[in-house]
PDB file of C-alpha atoms in Angstrom:
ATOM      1  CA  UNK A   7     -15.158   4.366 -28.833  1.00 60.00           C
ATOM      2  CA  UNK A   8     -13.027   3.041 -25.565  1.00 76.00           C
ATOM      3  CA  UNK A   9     -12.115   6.021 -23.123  1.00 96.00           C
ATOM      4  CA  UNK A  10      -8.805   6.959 -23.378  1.00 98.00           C
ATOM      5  CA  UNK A  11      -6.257   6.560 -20.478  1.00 98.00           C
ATOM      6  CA  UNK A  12      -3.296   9.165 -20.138  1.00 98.00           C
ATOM      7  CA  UNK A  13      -0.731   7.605 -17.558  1.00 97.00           C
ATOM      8  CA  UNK A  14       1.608   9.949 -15.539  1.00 97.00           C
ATOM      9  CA  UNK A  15       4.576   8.132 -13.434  1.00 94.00           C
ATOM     10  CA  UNK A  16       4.861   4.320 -15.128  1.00 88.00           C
ATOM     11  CA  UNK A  17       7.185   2.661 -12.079  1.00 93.00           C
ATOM     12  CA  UNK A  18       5.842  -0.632 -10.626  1.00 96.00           C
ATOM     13  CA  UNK A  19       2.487   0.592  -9.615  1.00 97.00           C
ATOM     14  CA  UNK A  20       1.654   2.531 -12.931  1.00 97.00           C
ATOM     15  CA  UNK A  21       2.993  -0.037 -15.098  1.00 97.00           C
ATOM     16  CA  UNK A  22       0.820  -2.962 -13.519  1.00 98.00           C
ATOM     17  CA  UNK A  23      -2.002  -1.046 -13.385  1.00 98.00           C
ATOM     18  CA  UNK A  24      -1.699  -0.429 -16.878  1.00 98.00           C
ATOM     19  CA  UNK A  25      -0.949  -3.702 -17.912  1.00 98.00           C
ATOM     20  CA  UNK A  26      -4.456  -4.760 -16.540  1.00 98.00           C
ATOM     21  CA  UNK A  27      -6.508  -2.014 -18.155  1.00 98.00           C
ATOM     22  CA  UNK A  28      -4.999  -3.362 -21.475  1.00 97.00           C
ATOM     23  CA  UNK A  29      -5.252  -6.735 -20.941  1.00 97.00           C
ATOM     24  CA  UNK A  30      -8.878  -6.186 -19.820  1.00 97.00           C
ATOM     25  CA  UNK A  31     -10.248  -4.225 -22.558  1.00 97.00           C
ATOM     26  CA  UNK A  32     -11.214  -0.795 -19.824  1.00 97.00           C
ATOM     27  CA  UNK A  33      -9.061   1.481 -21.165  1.00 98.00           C
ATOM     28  CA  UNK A  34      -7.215   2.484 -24.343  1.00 97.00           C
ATOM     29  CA  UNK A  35      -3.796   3.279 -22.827  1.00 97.00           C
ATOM     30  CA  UNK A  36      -2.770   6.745 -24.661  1.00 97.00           C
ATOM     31  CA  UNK A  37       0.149   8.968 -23.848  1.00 97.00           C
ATOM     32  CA  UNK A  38       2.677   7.305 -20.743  1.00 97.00           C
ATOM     33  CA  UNK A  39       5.223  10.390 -19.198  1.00 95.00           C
ATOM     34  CA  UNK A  40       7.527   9.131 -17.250  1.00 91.00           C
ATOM     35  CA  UNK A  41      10.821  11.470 -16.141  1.00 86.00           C
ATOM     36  CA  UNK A  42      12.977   9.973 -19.214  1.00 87.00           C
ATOM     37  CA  UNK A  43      12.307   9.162 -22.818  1.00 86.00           C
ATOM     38  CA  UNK A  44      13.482   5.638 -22.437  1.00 92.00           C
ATOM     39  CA  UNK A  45      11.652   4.773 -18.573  1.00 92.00           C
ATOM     40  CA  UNK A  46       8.347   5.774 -20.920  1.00 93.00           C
ATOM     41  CA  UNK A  47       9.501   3.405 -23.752  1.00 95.00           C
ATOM     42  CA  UNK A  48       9.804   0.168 -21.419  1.00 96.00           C
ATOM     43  CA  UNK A  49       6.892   1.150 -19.452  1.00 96.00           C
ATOM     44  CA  UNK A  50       4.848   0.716 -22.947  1.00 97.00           C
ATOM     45  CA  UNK A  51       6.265  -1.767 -23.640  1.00 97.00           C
ATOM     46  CA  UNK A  52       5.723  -3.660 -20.463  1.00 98.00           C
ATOM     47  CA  UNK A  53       2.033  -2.544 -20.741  1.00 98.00           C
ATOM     48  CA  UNK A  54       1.652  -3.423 -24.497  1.00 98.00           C
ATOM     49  CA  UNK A  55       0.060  -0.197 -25.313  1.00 97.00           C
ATOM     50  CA  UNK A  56       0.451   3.713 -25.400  1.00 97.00           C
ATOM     51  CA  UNK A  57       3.032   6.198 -26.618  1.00 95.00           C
ATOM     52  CA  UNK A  58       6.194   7.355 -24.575  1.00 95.00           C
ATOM     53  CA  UNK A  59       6.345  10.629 -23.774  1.00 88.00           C
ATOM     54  CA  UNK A  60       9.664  11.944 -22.215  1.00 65.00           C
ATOM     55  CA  UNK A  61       9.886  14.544 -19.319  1.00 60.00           C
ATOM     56  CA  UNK A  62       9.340  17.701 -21.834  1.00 62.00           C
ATOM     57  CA  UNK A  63       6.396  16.148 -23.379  1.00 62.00           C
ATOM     58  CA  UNK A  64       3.208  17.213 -24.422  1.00 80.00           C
ATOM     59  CA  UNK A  65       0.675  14.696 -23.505  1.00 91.00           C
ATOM     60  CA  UNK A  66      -2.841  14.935 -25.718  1.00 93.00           C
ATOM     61  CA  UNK A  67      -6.217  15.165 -23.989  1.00 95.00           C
ATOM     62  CA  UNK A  68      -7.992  12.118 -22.583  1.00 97.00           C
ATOM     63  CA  UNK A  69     -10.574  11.163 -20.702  1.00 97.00           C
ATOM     64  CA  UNK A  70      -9.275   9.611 -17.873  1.00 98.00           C
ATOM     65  CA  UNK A  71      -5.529  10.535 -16.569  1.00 98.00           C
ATOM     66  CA  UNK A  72      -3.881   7.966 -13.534  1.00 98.00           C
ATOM     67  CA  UNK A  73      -0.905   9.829 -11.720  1.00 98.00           C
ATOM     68  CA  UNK A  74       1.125   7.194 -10.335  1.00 97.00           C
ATOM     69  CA  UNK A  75       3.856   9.552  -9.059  1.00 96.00           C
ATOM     70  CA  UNK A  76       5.523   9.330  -5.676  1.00 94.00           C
ATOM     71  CA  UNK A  77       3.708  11.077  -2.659  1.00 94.00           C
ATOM     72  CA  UNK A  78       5.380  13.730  -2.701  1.00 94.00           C
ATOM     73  CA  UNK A  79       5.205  14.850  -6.234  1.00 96.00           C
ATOM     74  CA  UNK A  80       1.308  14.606  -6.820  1.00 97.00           C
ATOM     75  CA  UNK A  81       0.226  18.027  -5.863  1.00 97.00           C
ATOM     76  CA  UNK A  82       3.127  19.908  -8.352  1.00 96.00           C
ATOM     77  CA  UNK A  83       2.272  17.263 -11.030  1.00 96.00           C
ATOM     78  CA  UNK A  84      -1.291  17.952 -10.788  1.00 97.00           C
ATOM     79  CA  UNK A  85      -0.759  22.180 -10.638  1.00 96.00           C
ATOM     80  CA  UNK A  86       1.608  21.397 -14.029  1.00 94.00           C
ATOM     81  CA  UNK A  87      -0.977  19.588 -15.651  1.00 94.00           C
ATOM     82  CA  UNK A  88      -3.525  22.094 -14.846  1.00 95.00           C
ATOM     83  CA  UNK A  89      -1.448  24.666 -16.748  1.00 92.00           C
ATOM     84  CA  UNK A  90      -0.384  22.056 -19.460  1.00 89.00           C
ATOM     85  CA  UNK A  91      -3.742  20.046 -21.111  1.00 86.00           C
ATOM     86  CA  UNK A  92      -7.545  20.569 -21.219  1.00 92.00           C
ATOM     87  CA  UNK A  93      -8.800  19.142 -17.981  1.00 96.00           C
ATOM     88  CA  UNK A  94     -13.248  20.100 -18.247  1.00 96.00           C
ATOM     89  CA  UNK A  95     -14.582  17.095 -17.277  1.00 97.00           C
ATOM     90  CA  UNK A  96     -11.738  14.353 -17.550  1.00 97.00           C
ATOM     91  CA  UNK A  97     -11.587  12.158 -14.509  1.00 98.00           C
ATOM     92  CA  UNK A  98      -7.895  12.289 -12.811  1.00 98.00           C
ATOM     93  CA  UNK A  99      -6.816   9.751  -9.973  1.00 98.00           C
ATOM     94  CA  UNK A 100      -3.829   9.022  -7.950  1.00 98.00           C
ATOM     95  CA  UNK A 101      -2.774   5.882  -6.494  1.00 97.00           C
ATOM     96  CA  UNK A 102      -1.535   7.045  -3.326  1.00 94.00           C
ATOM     97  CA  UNK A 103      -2.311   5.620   0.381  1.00 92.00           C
ATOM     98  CA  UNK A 104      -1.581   8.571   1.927  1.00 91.00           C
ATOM     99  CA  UNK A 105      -2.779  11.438   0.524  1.00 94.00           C
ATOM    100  CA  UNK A 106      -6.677  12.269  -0.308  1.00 95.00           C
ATOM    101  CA  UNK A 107      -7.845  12.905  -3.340  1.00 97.00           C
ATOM    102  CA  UNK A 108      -7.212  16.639  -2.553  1.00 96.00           C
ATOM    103  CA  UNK A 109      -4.205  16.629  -3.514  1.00 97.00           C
ATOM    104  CA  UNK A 110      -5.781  17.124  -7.085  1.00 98.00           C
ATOM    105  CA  UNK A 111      -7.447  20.225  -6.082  1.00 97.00           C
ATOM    106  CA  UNK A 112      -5.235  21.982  -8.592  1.00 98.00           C
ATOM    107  CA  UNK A 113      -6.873  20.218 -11.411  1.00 98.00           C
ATOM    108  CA  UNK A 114     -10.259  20.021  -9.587  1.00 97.00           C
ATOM    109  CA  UNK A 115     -10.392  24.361 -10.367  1.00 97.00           C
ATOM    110  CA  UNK A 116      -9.541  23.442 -13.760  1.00 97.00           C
ATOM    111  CA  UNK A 117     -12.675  21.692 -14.079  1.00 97.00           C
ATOM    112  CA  UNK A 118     -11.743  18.008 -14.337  1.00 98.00           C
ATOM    113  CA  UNK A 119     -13.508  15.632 -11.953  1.00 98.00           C
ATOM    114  CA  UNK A 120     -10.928  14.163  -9.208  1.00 98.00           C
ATOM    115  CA  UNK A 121     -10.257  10.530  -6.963  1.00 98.00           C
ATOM    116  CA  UNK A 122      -7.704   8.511  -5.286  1.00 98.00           C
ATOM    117  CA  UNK A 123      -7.564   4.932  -5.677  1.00 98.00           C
ATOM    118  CA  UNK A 124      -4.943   2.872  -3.878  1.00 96.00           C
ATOM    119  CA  UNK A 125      -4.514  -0.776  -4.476  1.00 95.00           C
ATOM    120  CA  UNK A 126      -3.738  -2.698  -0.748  1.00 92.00           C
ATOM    121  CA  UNK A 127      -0.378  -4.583  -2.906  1.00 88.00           C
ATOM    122  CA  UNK A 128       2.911  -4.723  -2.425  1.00 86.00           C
ATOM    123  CA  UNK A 129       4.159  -3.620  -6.120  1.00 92.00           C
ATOM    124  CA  UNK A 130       7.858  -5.243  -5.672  1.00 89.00           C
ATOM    125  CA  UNK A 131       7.314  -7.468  -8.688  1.00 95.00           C
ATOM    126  CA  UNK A 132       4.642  -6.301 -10.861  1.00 96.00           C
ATOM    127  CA  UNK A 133       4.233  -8.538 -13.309  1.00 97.00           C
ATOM    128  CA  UNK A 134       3.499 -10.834 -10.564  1.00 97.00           C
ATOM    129  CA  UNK A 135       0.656  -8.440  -9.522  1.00 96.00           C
ATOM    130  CA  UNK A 136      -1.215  -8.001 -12.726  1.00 96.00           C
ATOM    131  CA  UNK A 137      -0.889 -11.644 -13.132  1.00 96.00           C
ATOM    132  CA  UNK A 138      -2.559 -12.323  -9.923  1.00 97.00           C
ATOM    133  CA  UNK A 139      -4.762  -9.228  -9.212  1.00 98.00           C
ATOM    134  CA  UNK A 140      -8.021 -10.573  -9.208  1.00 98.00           C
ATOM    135  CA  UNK A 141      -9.328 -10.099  -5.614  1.00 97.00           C
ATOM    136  CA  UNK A 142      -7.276  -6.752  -4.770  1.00 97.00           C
ATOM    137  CA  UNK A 143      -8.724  -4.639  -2.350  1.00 96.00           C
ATOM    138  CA  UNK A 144      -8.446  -1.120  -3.288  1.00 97.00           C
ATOM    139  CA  UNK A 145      -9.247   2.096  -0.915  1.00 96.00           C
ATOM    140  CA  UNK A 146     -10.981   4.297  -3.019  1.00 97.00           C
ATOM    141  CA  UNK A 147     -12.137   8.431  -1.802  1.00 97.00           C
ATOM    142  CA  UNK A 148     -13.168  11.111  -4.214  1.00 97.00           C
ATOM    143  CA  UNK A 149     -15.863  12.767  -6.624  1.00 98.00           C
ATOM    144  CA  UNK A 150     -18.709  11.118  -6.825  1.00 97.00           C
ATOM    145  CA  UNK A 151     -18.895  11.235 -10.472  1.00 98.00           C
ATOM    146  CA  UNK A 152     -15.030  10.042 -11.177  1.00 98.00           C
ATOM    147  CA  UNK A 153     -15.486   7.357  -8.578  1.00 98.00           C
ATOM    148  CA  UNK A 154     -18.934   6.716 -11.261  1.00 97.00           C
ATOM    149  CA  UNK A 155     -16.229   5.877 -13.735  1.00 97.00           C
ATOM    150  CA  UNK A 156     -13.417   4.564 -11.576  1.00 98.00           C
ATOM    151  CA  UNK A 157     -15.390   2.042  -9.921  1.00 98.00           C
ATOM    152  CA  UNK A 158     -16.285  -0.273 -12.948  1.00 98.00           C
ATOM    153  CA  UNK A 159     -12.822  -0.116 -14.343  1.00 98.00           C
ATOM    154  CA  UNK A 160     -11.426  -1.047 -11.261  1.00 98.00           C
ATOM    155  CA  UNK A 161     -13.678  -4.131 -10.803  1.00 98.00           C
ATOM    156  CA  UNK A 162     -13.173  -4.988 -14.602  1.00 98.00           C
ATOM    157  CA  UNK A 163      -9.646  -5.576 -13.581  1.00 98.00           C
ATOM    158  CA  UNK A 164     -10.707  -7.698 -10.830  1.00 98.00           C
ATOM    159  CA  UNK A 165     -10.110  -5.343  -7.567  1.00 98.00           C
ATOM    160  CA  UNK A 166     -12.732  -5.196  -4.740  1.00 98.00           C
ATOM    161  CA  UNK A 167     -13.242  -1.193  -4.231  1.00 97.00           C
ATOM    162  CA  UNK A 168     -13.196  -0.017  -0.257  1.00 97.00           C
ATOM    163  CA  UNK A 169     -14.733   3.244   0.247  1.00 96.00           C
ATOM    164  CA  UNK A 170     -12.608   4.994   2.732  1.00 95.00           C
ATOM    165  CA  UNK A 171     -13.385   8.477   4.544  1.00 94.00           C
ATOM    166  CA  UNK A 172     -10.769  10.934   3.042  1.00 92.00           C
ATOM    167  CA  UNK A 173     -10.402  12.958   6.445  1.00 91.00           C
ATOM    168  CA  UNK A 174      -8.699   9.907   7.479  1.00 93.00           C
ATOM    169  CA  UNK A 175      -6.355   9.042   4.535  1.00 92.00           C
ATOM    170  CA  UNK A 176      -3.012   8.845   6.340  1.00 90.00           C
ATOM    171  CA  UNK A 177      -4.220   6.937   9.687  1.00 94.00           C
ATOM    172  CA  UNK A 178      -5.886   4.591   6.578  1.00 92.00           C
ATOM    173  CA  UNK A 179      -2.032   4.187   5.019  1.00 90.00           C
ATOM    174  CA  UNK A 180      -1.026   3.587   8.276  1.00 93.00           C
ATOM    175  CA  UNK A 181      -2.978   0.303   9.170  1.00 93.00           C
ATOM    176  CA  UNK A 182      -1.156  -0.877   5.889  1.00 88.00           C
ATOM    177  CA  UNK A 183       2.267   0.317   7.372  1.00 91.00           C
ATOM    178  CA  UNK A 184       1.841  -1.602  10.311  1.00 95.00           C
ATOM    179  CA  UNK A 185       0.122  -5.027   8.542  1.00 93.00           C
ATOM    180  CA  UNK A 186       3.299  -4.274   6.495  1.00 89.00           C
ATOM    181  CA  UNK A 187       6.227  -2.172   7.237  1.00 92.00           C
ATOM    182  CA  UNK A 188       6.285  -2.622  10.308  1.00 97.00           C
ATOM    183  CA  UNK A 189       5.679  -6.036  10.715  1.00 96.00           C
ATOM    184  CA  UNK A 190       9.152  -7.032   8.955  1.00 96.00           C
ATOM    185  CA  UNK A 191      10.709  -4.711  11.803  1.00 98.00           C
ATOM    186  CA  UNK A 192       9.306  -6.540  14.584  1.00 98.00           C
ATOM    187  CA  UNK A 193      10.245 -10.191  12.608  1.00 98.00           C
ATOM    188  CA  UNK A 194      14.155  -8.234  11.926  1.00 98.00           C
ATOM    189  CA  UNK A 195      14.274  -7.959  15.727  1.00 98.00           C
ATOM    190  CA  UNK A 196      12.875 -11.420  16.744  1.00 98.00           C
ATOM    191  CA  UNK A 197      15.700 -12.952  13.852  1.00 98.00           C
ATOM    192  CA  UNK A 198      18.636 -10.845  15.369  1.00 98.00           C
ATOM    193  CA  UNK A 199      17.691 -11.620  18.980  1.00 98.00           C
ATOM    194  CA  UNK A 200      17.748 -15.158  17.868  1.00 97.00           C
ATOM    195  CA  UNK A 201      21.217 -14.727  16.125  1.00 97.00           C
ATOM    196  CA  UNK A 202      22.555 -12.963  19.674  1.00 97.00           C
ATOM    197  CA  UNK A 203      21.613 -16.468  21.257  1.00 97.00           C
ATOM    198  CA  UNK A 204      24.126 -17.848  19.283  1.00 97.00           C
ATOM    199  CA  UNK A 205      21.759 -19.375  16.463  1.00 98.00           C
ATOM    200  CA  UNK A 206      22.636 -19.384  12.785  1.00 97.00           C
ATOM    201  CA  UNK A 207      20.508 -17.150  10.660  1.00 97.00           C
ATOM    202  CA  UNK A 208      19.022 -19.591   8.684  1.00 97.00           C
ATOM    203  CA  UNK A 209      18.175 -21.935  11.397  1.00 98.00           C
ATOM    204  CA  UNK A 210      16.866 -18.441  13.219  1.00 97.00           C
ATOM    205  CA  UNK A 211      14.266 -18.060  10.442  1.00 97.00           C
ATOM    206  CA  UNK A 212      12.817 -21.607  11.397  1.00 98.00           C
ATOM    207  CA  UNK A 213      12.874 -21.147  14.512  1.00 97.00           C
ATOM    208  CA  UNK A 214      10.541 -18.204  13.428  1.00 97.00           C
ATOM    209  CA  UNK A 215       8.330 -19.043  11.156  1.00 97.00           C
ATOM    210  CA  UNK A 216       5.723 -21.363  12.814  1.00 97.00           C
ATOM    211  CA  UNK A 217       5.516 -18.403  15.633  1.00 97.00           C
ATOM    212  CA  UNK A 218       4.323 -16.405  13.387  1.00 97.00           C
ATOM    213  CA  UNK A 219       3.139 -17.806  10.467  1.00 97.00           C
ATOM    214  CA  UNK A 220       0.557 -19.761  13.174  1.00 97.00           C
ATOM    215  CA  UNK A 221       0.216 -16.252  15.139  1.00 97.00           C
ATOM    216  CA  UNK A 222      -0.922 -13.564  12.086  1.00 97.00           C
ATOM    217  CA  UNK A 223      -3.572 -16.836  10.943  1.00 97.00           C
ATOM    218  CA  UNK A 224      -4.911 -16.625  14.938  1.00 97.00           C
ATOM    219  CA  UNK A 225      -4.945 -12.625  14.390  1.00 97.00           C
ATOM    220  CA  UNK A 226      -6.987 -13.222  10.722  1.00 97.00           C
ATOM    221  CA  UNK A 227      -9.243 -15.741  12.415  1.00 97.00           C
ATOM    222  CA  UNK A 228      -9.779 -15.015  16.032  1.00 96.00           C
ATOM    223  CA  UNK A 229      -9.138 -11.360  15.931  1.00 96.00           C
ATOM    224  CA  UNK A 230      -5.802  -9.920  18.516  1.00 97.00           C
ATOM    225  CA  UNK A 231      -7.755  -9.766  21.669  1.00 96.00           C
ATOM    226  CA  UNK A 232      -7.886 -13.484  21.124  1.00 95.00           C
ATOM    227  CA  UNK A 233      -5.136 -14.079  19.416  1.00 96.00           C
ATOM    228  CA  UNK A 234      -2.809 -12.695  21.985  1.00 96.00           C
ATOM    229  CA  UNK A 235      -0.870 -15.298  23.845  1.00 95.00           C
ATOM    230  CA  UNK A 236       2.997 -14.930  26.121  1.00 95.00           C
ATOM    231  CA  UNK A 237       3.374 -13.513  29.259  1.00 96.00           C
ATOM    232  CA  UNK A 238       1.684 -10.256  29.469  1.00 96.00           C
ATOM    233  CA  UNK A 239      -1.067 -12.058  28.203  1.00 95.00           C
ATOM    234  CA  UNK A 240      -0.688 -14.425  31.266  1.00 94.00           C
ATOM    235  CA  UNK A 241      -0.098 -11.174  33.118  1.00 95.00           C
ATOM    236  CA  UNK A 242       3.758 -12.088  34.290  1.00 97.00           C
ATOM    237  CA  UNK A 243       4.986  -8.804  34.452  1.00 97.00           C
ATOM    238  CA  UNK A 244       8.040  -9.487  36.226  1.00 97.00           C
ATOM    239  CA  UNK A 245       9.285 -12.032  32.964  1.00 97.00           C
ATOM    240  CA  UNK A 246       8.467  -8.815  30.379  1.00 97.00           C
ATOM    241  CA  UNK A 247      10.702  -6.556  33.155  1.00 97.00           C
ATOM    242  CA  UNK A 248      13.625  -9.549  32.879  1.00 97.00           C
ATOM    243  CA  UNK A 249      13.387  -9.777  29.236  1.00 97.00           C
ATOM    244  CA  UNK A 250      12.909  -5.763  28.703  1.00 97.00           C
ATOM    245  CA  UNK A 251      16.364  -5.745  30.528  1.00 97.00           C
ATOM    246  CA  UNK A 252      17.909  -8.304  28.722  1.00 97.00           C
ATOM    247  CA  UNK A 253      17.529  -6.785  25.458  1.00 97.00           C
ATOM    248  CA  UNK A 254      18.405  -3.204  26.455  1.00 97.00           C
ATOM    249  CA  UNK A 255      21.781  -4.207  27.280  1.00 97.00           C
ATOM    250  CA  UNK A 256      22.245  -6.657  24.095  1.00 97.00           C
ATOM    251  CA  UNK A 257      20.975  -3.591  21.638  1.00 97.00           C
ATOM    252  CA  UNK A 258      19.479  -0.255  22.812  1.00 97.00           C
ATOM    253  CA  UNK A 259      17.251   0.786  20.149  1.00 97.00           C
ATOM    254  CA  UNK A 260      15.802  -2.811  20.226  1.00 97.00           C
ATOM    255  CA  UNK A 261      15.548  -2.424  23.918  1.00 97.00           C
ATOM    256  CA  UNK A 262      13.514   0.968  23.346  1.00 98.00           C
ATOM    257  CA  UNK A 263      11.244  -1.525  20.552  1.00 98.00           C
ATOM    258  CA  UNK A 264      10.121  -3.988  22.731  1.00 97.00           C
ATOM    259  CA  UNK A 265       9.172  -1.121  25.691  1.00 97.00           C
ATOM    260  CA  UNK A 266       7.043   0.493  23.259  1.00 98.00           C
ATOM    261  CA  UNK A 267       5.589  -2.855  22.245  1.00 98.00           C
ATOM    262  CA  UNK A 268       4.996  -4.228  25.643  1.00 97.00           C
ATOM    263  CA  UNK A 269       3.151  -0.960  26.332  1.00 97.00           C
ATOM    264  CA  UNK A 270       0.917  -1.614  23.808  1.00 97.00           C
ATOM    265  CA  UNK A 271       0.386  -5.044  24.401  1.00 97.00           C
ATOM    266  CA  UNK A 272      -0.566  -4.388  27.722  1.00 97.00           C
ATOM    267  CA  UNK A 273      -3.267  -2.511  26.448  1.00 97.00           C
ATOM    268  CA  UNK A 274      -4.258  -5.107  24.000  1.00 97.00           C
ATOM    269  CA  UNK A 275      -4.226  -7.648  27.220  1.00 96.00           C
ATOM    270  CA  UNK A 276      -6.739  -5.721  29.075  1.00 95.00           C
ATOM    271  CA  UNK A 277      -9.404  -6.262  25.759  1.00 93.00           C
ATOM    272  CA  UNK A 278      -8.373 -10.213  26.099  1.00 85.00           C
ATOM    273  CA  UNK A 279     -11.708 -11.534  27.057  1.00 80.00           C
ATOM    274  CA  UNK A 280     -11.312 -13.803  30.196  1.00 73.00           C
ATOM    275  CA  UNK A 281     -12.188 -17.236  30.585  1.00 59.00           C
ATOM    276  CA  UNK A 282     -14.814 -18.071  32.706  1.00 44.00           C
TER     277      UNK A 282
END
């Protein structure tokens, strides 16, 4: 008989994850509680399987529950459930980044066996990702004997499991914050100091796009010590003091940006390895 799946929070993340254990044959997707009757009735039907469950619900054993609820929300989901439905030995995961897998502890006194598992995706579209998952890498933390479980089903669905240390979880989330987040800030600023030259927006992202598109492939494939090129690279302090200036006065808080960058790209300059 195929181990039942109880899904808990069915927005992008919960919904392509559960697609894939479907489609793959690793789970049999059971109950799906979502916050409203009809949220839980298109998440099963975007998955293909299961049975809505509205907010009020009672959701029936199973062997394996995934809690795909915001951040915030795990640790009072998980204390609910832990008064709600039989949890001795069931395996329960989150998909968070940024919190451990103790954020469970709440059903880890109630006897079920706890992980996290976070999938390194942007979720924006995700029928695109469980169309194109194979490959995924996915930071994975927890009991030994849930990971036993969680480990196979996650590779049946094509991911690539990365063990992470759990002590660590939100500097962890982090990296992805900066390879993410925060990488669209710094490409916001470079657009709109473009457009403040006087360049058209869509010429702007052009002008762009080789610059960096060429740069995060050095980064990939050289690493940033040797990546790094521009002049605090070439050590030209006095340009980064002109151009610090320049941007102050156009916009502040982009002013305050680049300071904080240059800082820390000074840093990076001094790892540069030199040329003999």
């Amino acid at each position: 008989m195929m181990t039942t799946l109880n899904i808990v929070g069915a927005g992008h993340v919960g919904r392509a994850l559960g697609r894939l254990f479907v489609a793959r044959g690793v789970f049999t997707v059971q109950d799906v509680k979502t916050r409203g009757h009809d949220s839980a009735r298109d998440a099963v039907a975007f998955i293909g399987a299961g049975t809505p469950a509205d907010g009020d619900g009672t959701l029936r054993p199973a062997d394996v529950w995934m809690l795909a609820v915001a951040d915030d929300a795990i640790a009072g989901v998980a204390a609910a459930l832990a008064q709600s439905a039989p949890m001795t030995g069931a395996v329960v995961f989150h998909c968070s980044g940024a919190k451990a897998s103790t954020a469970l502890d709440a059903l880890r006194q109630a006897g079920a066996l706890v992980a996290s598992v976070h999938p390194v995706r942007s979720f924006a579209d995700p029928a695109a990702v469980a169309g194109a998952f194979d490959g995924t890498f996915c930071g994975v933390e927890g009991d030994a004997a849930a990971l036993s479980v969680l480990l196979p089903a996650f590779e049946a669905i094509g991911a690539r499991p990365v063990r992470i240390d759990p002590a660590a979880k939100t500097v962890y989330h982090a990296a992805a914050v900066f390879a993410s987040n925060y990488l669209v800030t710094v490409m916001d600023a470079a657009l709109r100091a473009y457009e403040a030259a006087g360049i058209p927006a869509d010429v702007a992202r052009e002008l762009a796009r080789p610059l960096a598109t060429e740069t995060l492939s050095n980064v990939l494939r050289l690493g940033p010590e040797t990546a790094l090129s521009g002049p605090i690279a070439r050590g030209d302090a006095a340009t980064v003091a002109r151009q610090h200036a320049a941007v102050a006065a156009w916009d502040g808080p982009t002013g305050a940006l680049y300071d904080a960058l240059a800082t820390a790209t000074w840093s990076l300059a001094r790892r540069k390895p030199r040329s003999m």
